[in-house]
Amino acid sequence: MKFNSKLVHASALAAMVGLMSLQVGCDEHAGAKISGAFFADAQDVTASVNGKISEGKFKEAQDEGIAFLNDHEDKSGQLAWALAKASAKLGNHDLAIKYAGEAFKAGAVSNVQLMSEPMLEPVRTDIRFTSLAAGIDAPGPDAAASPAASASGAVNATAGVEASAGDVSVMLPD
């Protein structure tokens, strides 16, 4: 049996070209996945966002996570938790508190984790955040400017005035 060397060579060349085109397609898809265009689910995006956070790329992490949430859901709350941290580091308290609340409501984090996460230090004194961590319905966005806005008072005829702020309550004499 005699082989035609030109035919074998041409077949091998065609096979190599075919494999190279498959490789290029894989590389394009891999690049798209890294850029966020083809993420399969919130878990993939969360991993990417957390990677960017660990590199100190907070703005990129925030943009990627928010873009994903425009069209998808994060039922686990893990992406919201990552976005809370990135937003806090960027000084965006409103977004940090919003996403921390979503993560808390989804069960992704506990109130202890909310108060102990170092990246959330910038928002820890915001009354909306402390209310969230205490399990109290958070006041509206205007409450951030006025911590006293969440304080309330009531008169008790026998003991005096009861004042409360968040989960702290004090009985004052008349």
Coordinates of C-alpha atoms in Angstrom, one line a residue:
M1 CA 0.0 0.0 0.0
K2 CA 1.6 3.2 -1.2
F3 CA 0.7 6.6 0.4
N4 CA 0.4 9.7 -1.6
S5 CA 2.6 12.1 0.4
K6 CA 1.0 15.2 -1.0
L7 CA -2.4 13.9 0.1
V8 CA -1.2 13.0 3.6
H9 CA 0.5 16.4 3.9
A10 CA -2.6 18.3 2.7
S11 CA -4.8 16.3 5.1
A12 CA -2.5 17.1 8.0
L13 CA -2.4 20.7 7.1
A14 CA -6.2 20.9 6.9
A15 CA -6.5 19.2 10.3
M16 CA -4.0 21.7 11.8
V17 CA -6.0 24.7 10.4
G18 CA -9.2 23.2 11.7
L19 CA -7.7 22.8 15.2
M20 CA -6.3 26.3 15.1
S21 CA -9.7 27.8 14.3
L22 CA -11.2 25.9 17.2
Q23 CA -8.4 27.2 19.5
V24 CA -9.1 30.8 18.4
G25 CA -12.8 30.3 19.1
C26 CA -12.0 29.0 22.6
D27 CA -9.7 32.0 23.2
E28 CA -12.4 34.4 22.1
H29 CA -14.9 32.8 24.4
A30 CA -12.5 32.7 27.3
G31 CA -11.8 36.4 26.8
A32 CA -15.5 37.2 26.7
K33 CA -16.1 35.2 29.9
I34 CA -13.4 37.2 31.7
S35 CA -14.9 40.5 30.5
G36 CA -18.3 39.5 31.9
A37 CA -20.2 39.0 28.6
F38 CA -20.9 35.3 29.1
F39 CA -21.1 34.7 32.8
A40 CA -23.3 31.7 33.5
D41 CA -24.6 32.8 36.9
A42 CA -24.3 35.0 39.9
Q43 CA -21.7 32.6 41.4
D44 CA -19.3 33.2 38.5
V45 CA -19.8 37.0 38.7
T46 CA -19.4 36.9 42.5
A47 CA -16.0 35.1 42.1
S48 CA -14.9 37.6 39.5
V49 CA -16.0 40.6 41.7
N50 CA -14.3 39.1 44.8
G51 CA -11.1 38.7 42.7
K52 CA -11.2 42.3 41.7
I53 CA -11.8 43.4 45.3
S54 CA -8.8 41.4 46.5
E55 CA -6.7 43.2 43.9
G56 CA -8.0 46.6 45.1
K57 CA -10.0 47.2 41.9
F58 CA -13.2 48.3 43.8
K59 CA -14.7 50.5 41.0
E60 CA -14.3 47.7 38.4
A61 CA -15.8 45.2 40.9
Q62 CA -18.7 47.5 41.6
D63 CA -19.4 48.2 37.9
E64 CA -19.3 44.5 37.0
G65 CA -21.6 43.4 39.8
I66 CA -24.1 46.1 39.2
A67 CA -24.1 45.5 35.4
F68 CA -24.9 41.8 36.1
L69 CA -27.7 42.6 38.5
N70 CA -29.4 44.9 36.0
D71 CA -30.5 41.7 34.1
H72 CA -30.1 38.9 36.6
E73 CA -30.9 37.9 40.2
D74 CA -28.7 37.1 43.1
K75 CA -30.8 34.9 45.3
S76 CA -27.8 33.8 47.4
G77 CA -26.9 37.4 48.5
Q78 CA -23.2 36.7 47.9
L79 CA -22.9 39.1 45.1
A80 CA -24.7 41.7 47.1
W81 CA -22.3 41.2 50.0
A82 CA -19.3 41.7 47.6
L83 CA -20.9 44.8 46.2
A84 CA -21.5 46.2 49.7
K85 CA -17.8 45.9 50.5
A86 CA -16.7 47.4 47.2
S87 CA -19.2 50.3 47.5
A88 CA -18.1 51.0 51.0
K89 CA -14.5 51.2 50.0
L90 CA -15.5 53.6 47.2
G91 CA -17.3 55.8 49.7
N92 CA -20.7 55.1 48.3
H93 CA -22.6 54.7 51.5
D94 CA -26.0 54.5 49.9
L95 CA -25.1 51.5 47.7
A96 CA -23.0 49.9 50.5
I97 CA -26.0 49.9 52.8
K98 CA -28.4 48.8 50.1
Y99 CA -26.3 45.8 49.1
A100 CA -25.5 44.9 52.7
G101 CA -29.3 44.9 53.4
E102 CA -29.9 42.6 50.4
A103 CA -27.1 40.2 51.5
F104 CA -28.5 40.2 55.1
K105 CA -32.1 39.6 53.9
A106 CA -30.9 36.8 51.7
G107 CA -29.2 35.1 54.6
A108 CA -25.7 35.5 53.1
V109 CA -24.4 37.3 56.2
S110 CA -25.4 37.7 59.9
N111 CA -25.7 40.9 61.9
V112 CA -22.3 40.0 63.5
Q113 CA -20.7 39.7 60.1
L114 CA -22.2 43.1 59.1
M115 CA -20.7 44.8 62.2
S116 CA -17.3 43.0 62.0
E117 CA -16.4 43.3 58.3
P118 CA -13.4 45.6 58.1
M119 CA -14.3 46.8 54.6
L120 CA -17.6 48.2 55.9
E121 CA -15.9 50.4 58.5
P122 CA -16.8 53.6 56.5
V123 CA -20.5 53.0 56.9
R124 CA -20.6 51.4 60.4
T125 CA -21.7 54.6 62.1
D126 CA -24.5 55.4 59.6
I127 CA -27.8 55.0 61.5
R128 CA -29.3 53.1 58.5
F129 CA -26.5 50.5 58.7
T130 CA -26.6 50.1 62.5
S131 CA -30.4 49.7 62.3
L132 CA -29.9 47.0 59.6
A133 CA -27.4 45.2 61.8
A134 CA -29.7 45.4 64.8
G135 CA -32.5 43.9 62.8
I136 CA -34.6 47.0 62.8
D137 CA -36.2 48.5 59.7
A138 CA -33.7 51.0 58.5
P139 CA -34.8 54.6 58.3
G140 CA -34.8 56.4 54.9
P141 CA -31.8 58.0 53.2
D142 CA -32.4 61.3 55.0
A143 CA -31.6 59.7 58.4
A144 CA -27.9 59.5 57.5
A145 CA -27.6 63.3 58.0
S146 CA -29.4 63.3 61.3
P147 CA -28.8 60.4 63.7
A148 CA -31.3 61.8 66.1
A149 CA -34.0 61.3 63.4
S150 CA -34.4 57.7 64.5
A151 CA -34.7 58.6 68.2
S152 CA -38.2 58.6 69.7
G153 CA -39.7 59.6 73.0
A154 CA -42.7 58.6 75.0
V155 CA -44.2 59.8 78.3
N156 CA -44.9 57.2 80.9
A157 CA -47.2 58.7 83.6
T158 CA -45.6 56.7 86.5
A159 CA -41.9 56.7 85.6
G160 CA -41.2 59.7 83.5
V161 CA -40.0 59.9 79.9
E162 CA -38.8 56.9 77.9
A163 CA -36.3 57.7 75.1
S164 CA -35.1 55.2 72.6
A165 CA -32.8 55.2 69.6
G166 CA -32.4 52.0 67.7
D167 CA -32.4 49.1 70.2
V168 CA -31.3 51.3 73.2
S169 CA -34.0 52.5 75.5
V170 CA -33.6 54.8 78.6
M171 CA -36.1 55.8 81.2
L172 CA -35.6 59.4 82.3
P173 CA -37.2 61.0 85.4
D174 CA -39.8 63.7 84.9

